[in-house]
mmCIF file of C-alpha atoms in Angstrom:
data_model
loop_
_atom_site.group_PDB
_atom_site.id
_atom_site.type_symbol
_atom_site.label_atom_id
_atom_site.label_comp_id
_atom_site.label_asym_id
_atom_site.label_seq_id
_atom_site.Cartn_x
_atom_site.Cartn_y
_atom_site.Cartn_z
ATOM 1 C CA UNK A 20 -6.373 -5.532 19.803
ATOM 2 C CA UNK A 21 -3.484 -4.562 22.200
ATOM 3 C CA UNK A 22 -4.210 -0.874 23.598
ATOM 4 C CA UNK A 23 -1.729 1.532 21.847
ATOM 5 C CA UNK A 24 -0.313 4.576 23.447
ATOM 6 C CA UNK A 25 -1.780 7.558 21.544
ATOM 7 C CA UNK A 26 1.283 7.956 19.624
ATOM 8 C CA UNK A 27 1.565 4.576 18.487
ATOM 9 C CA UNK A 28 -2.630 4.773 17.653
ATOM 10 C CA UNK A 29 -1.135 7.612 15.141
ATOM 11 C CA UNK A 30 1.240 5.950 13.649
ATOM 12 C CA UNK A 31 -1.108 3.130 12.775
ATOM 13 C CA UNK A 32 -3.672 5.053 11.676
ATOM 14 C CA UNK A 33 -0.969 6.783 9.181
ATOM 15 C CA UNK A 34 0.129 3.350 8.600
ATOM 16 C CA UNK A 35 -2.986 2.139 7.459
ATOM 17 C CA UNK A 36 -3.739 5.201 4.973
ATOM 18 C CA UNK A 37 -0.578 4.475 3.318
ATOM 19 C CA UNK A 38 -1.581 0.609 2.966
ATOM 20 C CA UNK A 39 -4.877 1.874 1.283
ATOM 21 C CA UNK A 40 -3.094 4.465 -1.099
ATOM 22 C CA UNK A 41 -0.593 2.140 -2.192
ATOM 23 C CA UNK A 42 -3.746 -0.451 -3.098
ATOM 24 C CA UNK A 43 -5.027 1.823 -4.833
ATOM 25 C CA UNK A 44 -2.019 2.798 -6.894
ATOM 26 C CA UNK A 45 -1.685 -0.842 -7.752
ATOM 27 C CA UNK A 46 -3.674 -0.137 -11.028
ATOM 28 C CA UNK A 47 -1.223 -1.612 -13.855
ATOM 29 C CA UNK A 48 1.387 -3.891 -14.331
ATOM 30 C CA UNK A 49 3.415 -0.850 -15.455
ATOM 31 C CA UNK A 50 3.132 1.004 -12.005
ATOM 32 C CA UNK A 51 3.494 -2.437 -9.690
ATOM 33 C CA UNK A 52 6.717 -2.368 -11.653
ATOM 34 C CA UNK A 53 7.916 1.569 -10.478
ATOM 35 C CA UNK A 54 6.989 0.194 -7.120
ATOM 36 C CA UNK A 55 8.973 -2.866 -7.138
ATOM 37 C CA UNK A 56 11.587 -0.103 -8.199
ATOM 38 C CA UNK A 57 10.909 2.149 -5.777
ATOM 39 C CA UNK A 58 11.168 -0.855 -2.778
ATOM 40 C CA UNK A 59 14.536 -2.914 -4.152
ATOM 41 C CA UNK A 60 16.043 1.124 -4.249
ATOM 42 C CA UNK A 61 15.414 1.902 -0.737
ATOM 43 C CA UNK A 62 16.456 -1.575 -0.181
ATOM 44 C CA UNK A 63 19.434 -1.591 -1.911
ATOM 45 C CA UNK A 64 20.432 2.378 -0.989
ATOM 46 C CA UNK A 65 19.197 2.924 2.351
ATOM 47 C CA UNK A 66 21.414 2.913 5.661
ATOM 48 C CA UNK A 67 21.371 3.187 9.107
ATOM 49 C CA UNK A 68 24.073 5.281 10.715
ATOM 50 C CA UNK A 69 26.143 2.386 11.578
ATOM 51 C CA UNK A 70 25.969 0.752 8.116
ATOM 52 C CA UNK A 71 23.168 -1.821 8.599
ATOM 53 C CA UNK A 72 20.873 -2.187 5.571
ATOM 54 C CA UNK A 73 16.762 -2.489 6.558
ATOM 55 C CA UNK A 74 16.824 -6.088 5.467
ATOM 56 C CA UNK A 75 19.614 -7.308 8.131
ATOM 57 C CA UNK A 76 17.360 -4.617 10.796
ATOM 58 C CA UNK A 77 13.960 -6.485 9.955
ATOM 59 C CA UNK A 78 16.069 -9.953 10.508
ATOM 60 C CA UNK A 79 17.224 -8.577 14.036
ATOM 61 C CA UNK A 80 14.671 -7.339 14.822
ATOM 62 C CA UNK A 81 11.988 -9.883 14.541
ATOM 63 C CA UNK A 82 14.200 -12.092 16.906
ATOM 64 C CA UNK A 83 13.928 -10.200 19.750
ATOM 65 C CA UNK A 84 10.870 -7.955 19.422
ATOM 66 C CA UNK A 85 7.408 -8.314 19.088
ATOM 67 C CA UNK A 86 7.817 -7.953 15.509
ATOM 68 C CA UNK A 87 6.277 -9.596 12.750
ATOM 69 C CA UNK A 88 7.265 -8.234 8.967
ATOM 70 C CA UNK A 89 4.269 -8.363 6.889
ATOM 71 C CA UNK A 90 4.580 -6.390 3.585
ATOM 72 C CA UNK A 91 6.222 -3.328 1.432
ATOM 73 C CA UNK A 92 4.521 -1.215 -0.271
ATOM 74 C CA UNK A 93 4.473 2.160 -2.519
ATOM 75 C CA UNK A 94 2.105 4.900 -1.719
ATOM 76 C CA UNK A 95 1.983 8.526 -3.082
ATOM 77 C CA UNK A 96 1.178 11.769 -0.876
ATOM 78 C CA UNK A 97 -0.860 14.705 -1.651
ATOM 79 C CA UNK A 98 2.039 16.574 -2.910
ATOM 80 C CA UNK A 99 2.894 13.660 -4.988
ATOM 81 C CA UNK A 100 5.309 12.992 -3.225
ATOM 82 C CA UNK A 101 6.443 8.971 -3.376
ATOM 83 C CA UNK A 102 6.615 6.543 0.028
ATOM 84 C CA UNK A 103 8.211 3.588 0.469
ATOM 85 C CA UNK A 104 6.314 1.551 3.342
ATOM 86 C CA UNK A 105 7.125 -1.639 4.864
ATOM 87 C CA UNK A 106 4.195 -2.890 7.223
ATOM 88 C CA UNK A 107 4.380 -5.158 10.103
ATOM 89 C CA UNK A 108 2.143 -5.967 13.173
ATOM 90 C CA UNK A 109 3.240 -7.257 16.868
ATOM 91 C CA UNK A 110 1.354 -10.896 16.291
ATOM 92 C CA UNK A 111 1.893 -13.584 13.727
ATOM 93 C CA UNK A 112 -2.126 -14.744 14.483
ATOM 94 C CA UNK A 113 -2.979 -10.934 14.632
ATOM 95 C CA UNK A 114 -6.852 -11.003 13.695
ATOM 96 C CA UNK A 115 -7.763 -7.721 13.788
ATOM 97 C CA UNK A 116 -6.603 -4.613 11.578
ATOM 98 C CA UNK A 117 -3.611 -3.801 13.460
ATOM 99 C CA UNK A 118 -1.140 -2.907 11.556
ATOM 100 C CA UNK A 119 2.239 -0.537 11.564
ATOM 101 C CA UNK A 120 4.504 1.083 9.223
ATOM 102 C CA UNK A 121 7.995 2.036 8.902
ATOM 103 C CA UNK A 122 7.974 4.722 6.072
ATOM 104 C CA UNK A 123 10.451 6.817 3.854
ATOM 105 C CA UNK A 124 10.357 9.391 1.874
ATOM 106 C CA UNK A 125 11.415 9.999 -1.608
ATOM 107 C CA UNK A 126 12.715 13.256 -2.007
ATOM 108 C CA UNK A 127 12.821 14.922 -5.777
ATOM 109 C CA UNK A 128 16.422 14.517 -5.646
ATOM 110 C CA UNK A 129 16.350 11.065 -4.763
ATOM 111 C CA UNK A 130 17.260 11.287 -0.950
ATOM 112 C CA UNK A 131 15.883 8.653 0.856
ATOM 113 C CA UNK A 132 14.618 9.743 4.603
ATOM 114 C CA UNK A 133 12.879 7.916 7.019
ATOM 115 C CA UNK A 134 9.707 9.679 7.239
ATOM 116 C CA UNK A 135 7.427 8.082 9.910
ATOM 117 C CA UNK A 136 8.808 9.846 13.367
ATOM 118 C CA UNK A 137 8.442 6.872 15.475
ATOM 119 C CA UNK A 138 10.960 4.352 13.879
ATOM 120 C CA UNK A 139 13.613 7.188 13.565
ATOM 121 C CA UNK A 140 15.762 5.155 16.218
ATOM 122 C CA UNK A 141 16.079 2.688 13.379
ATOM 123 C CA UNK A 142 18.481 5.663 12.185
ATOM 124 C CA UNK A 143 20.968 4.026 14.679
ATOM 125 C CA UNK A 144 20.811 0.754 13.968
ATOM 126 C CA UNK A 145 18.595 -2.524 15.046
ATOM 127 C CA UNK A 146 18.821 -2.226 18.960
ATOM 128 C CA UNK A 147 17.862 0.868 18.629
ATOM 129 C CA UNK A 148 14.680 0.064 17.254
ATOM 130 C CA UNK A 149 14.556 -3.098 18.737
ATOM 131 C CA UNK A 150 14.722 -1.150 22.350
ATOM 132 C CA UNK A 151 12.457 1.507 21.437
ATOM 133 C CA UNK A 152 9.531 -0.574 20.057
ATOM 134 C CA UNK A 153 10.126 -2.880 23.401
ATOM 135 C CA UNK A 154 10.103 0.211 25.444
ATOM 136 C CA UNK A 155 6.591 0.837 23.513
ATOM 137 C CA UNK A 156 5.110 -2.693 24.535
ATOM 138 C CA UNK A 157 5.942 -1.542 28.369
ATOM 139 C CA UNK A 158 3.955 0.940 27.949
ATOM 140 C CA UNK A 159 1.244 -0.256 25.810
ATOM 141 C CA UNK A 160 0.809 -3.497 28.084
ATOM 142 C CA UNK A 161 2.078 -5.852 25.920
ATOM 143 C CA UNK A 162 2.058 -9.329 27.087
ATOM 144 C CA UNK A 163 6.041 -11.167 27.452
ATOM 145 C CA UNK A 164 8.082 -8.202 26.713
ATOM 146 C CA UNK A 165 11.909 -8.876 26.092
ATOM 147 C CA UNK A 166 12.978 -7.079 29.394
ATOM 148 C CA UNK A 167 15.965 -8.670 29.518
ATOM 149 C CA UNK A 168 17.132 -7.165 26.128
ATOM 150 C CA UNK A 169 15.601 -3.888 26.805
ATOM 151 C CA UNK A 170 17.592 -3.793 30.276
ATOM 152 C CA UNK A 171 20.906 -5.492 28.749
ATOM 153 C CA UNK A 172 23.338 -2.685 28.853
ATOM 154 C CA UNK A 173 25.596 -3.738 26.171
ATOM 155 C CA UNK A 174 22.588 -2.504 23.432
ATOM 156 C CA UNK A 175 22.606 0.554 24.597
ATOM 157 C CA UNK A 176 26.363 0.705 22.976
ATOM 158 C CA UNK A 177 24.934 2.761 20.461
ATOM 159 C CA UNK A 178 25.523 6.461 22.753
ATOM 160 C CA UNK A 179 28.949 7.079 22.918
ATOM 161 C CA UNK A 180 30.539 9.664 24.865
ATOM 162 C CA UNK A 181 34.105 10.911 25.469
ATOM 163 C CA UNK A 182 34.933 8.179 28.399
ATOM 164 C CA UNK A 183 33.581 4.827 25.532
ATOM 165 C CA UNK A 184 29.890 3.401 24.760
ATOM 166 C CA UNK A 185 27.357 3.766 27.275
ATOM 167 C CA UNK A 186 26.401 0.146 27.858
ATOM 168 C CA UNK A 187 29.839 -0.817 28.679
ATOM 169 C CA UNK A 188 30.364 2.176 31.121
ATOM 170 C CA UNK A 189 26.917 1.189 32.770
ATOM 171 C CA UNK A 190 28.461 -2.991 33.287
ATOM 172 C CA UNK A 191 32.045 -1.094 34.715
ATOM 173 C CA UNK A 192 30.421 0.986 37.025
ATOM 174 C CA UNK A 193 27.482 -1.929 37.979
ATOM 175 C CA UNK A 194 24.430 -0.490 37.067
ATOM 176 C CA UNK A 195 21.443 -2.324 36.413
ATOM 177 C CA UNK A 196 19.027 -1.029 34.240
ATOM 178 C CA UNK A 197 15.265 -0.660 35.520
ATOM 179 C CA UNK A 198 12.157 0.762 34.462
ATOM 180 C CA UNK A 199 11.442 3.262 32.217
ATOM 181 C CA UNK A 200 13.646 2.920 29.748
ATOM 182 C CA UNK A 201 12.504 4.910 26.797
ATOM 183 C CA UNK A 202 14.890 5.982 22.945
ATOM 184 C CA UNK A 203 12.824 7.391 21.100
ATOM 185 C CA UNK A 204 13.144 10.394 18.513
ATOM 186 C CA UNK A 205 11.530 14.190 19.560
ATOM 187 C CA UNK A 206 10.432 16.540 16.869
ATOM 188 C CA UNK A 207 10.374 20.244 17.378
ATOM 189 C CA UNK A 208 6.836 21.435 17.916
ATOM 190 C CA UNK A 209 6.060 23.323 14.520
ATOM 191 C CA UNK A 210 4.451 26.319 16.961
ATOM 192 C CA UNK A 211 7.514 26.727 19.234
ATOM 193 C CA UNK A 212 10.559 27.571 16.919
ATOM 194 C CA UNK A 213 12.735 28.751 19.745
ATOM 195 C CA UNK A 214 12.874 25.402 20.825
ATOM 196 C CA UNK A 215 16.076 22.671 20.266
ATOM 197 C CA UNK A 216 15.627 21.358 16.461
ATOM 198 C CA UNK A 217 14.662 17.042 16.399
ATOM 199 C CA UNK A 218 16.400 14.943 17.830
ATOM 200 C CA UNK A 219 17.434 11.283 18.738
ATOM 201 C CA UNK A 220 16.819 10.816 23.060
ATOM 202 C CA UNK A 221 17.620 8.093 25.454
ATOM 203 C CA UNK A 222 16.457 7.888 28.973
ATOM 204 C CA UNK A 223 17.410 5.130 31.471
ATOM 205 C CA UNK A 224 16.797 4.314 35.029
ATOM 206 C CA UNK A 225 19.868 2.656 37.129
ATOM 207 C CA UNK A 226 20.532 1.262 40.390
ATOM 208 C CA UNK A 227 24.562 1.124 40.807
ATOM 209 C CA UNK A 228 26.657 -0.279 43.336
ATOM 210 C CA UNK A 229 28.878 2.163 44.132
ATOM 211 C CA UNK A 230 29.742 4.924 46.242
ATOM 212 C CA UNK A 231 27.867 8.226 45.740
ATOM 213 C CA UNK A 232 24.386 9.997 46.694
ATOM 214 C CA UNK A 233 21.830 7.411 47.009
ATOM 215 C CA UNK A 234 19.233 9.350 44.516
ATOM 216 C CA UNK A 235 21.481 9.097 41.718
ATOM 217 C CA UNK A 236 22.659 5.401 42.565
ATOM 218 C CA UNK A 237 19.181 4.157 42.788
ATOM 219 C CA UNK A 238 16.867 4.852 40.369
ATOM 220 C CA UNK A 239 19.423 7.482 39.037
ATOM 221 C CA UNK A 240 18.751 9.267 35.656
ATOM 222 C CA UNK A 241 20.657 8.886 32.586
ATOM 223 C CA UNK A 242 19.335 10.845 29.724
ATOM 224 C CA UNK A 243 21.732 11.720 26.581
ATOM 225 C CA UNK A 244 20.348 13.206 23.081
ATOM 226 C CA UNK A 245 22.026 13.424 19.840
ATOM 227 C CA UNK A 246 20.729 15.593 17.086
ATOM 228 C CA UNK A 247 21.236 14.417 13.126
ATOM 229 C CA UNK A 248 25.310 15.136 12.419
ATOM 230 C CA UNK A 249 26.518 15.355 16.105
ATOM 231 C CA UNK A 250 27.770 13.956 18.742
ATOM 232 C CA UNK A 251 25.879 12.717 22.140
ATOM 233 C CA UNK A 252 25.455 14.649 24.378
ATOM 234 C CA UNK A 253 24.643 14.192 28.124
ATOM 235 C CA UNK A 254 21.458 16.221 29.394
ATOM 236 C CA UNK A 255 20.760 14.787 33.407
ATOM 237 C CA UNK A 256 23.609 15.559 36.108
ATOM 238 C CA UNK A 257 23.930 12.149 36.168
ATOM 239 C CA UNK A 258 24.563 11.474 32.537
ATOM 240 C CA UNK A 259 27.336 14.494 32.423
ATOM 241 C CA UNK A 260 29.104 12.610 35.230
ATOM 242 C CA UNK A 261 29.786 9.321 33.362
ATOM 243 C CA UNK A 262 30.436 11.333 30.598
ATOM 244 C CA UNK A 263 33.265 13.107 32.554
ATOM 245 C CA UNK A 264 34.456 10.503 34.629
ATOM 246 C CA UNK A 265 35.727 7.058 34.530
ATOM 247 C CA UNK A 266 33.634 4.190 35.426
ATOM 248 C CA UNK A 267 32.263 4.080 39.327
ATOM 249 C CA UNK A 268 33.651 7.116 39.726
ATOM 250 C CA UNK A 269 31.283 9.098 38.832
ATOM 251 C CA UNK A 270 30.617 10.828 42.725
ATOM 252 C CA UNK A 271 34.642 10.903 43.972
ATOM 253 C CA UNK A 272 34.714 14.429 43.197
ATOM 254 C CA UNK A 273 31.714 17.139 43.360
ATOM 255 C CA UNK A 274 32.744 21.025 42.376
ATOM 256 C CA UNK A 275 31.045 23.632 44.796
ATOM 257 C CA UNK A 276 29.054 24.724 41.168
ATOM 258 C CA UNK A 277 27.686 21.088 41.249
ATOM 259 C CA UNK A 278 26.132 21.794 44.778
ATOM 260 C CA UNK A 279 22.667 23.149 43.244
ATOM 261 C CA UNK A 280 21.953 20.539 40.779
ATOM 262 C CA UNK A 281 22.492 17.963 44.004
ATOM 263 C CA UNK A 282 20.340 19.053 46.277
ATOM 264 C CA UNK A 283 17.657 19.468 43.440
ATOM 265 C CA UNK A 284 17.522 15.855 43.240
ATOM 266 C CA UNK A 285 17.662 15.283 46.933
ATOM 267 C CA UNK A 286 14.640 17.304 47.180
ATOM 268 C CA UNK A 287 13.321 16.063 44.008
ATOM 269 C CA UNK A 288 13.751 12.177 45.385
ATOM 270 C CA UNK A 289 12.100 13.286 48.578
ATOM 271 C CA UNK A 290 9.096 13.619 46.718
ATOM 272 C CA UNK A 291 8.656 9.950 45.308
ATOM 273 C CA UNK A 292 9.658 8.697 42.270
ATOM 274 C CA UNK A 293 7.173 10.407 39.762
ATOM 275 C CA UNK A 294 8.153 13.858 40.645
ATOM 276 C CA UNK A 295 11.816 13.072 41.312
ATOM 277 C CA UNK A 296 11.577 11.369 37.581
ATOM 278 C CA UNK A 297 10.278 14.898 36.207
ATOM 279 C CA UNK A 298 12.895 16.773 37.936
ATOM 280 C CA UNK A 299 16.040 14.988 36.953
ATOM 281 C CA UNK A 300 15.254 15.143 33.093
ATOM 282 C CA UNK A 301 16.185 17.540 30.949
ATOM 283 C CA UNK A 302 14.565 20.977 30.589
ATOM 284 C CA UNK A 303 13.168 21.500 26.642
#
């Protein structure tokens, strides 16, 4: 089996144990029936942010990830409340017990929520999943990841900020998009409640060809985060420029209040890439 990142070994594991509730649920003809109820409602109910169902997501994303739908399923928690699971592993010959799942939640009132944190990028529609469960094959090791959708800045198109989308800003000002690349979704630590509530976060790594400081034109930081109901916002220097400015632009003009944050990455970059990485992003 592929090694998983810790996070991903979690939500498998959690995957797994709602697999073997809903089996054992599966008692009667009458409850295979709620279940078939249960699935065809989130399927027929449930949308991404952008109006995709999870049926034209699945389609997607199986084309250009390694994604390979397997099953849906019904399983109940310990408060009795109901889950809607769809399972899927990363190889049509998998052998071994592998197996993920997306998840949602059936609320009393009949809100539908996606409840497994991981696949909360699928909130914003297929290439944001798609690019997030790439990202995770990066990291993981996966063999023949699509790195030439997960660097393709037109599916990042999905951040927009007050100058137009994100990919196409990235292709006007030519940047190329390197390594990491990570959208992924951050819950607020249940032990910290001072902290910023959950939210949606993507962080990319350019090199641009234009004028401007060379540690924000190569390998230059673009992180922006959106939380459920608002806008995007930008979090790195670098982000908050191309949200302010048009297009290669992005360096014409530096205010004297901008001076600090500058020479933080200059120092920052003259430390190597790993500690200029954890400088640049945004403070929690």
């Amino acid at each position: 089996m592929t090694k998983m990142s810790r996070r991903r070994m979690l939500w498998f594991c959690i995957g797994r144990l709602l697999i073997c509730l809903a089996g054992l649920a599966a008692t009667s003809n009458d409850v295979r029936a709620n279940d078939n109820a249960l699935v065809e409602r989130v399927k027929s109910t449930w949308r991404a942010q952008d109006g995709e169902t999870i049926e034209q997501i699945i389609s997607q994303v199986s084309k250009v990830a390694h994604f390979v739908p397997r099953s849906w399923g019904v399983a109940e928690g310990v408060d009795r409340t109901e889950y809607v699971y769809f399972s899927w592993t990363r190889h049509p010959d998998n052998k071994s017990d592998e197996r993920y799942a997306i998840t949602w939640k059936i609320a009393t009132d009949g809100t539908i929520r996606v409840a497994s944190t991981y696949t909360k990028p699928i909130e914003l529609g297929w290439r944001a999943l798609a690019l997030s469960l790439i990202a995770s094959e990066v990291t993981d090791g996966e063999r023949n990841p699509n790195l030439r959708f997960l660097h393709d800045p037109a599916n990042f198109n999905f951040v927009t900020t007050a100058q137009g989308k994100l990919g196409n800003l990235l292709r006007h000002g030519r940047c190329d998009i390197i390594e990491p690349v990570a959208v992924d979704y951050v819950s607020k630590p249940n032990d910290k409640p001072t902290e910023k509530g959950d939210l949606w976060r993507v962080l990319l790594l350019v090199n641009c060809k234009i004028p401007g400081p060379h540690y924000f034109t190569h390998n230059g930081v673009i992180t922006f985060e959106k939380s459920e109901g608002q806008d995007w916002e930008p979090r790195s220097f670098f982000a908050k420029r191309i949200a302010a400015f048009p297009p290669g632009s992005w360096f014409d003009r530096i205010e004297p209040s901008e001076r600090e944050a500058i020479e933080k990455a200059r120092k920052a970059s003259a430390n190597g890439p790993t500690e200029r990485d954890r400088s640049s992003a945004p403070s929690r």
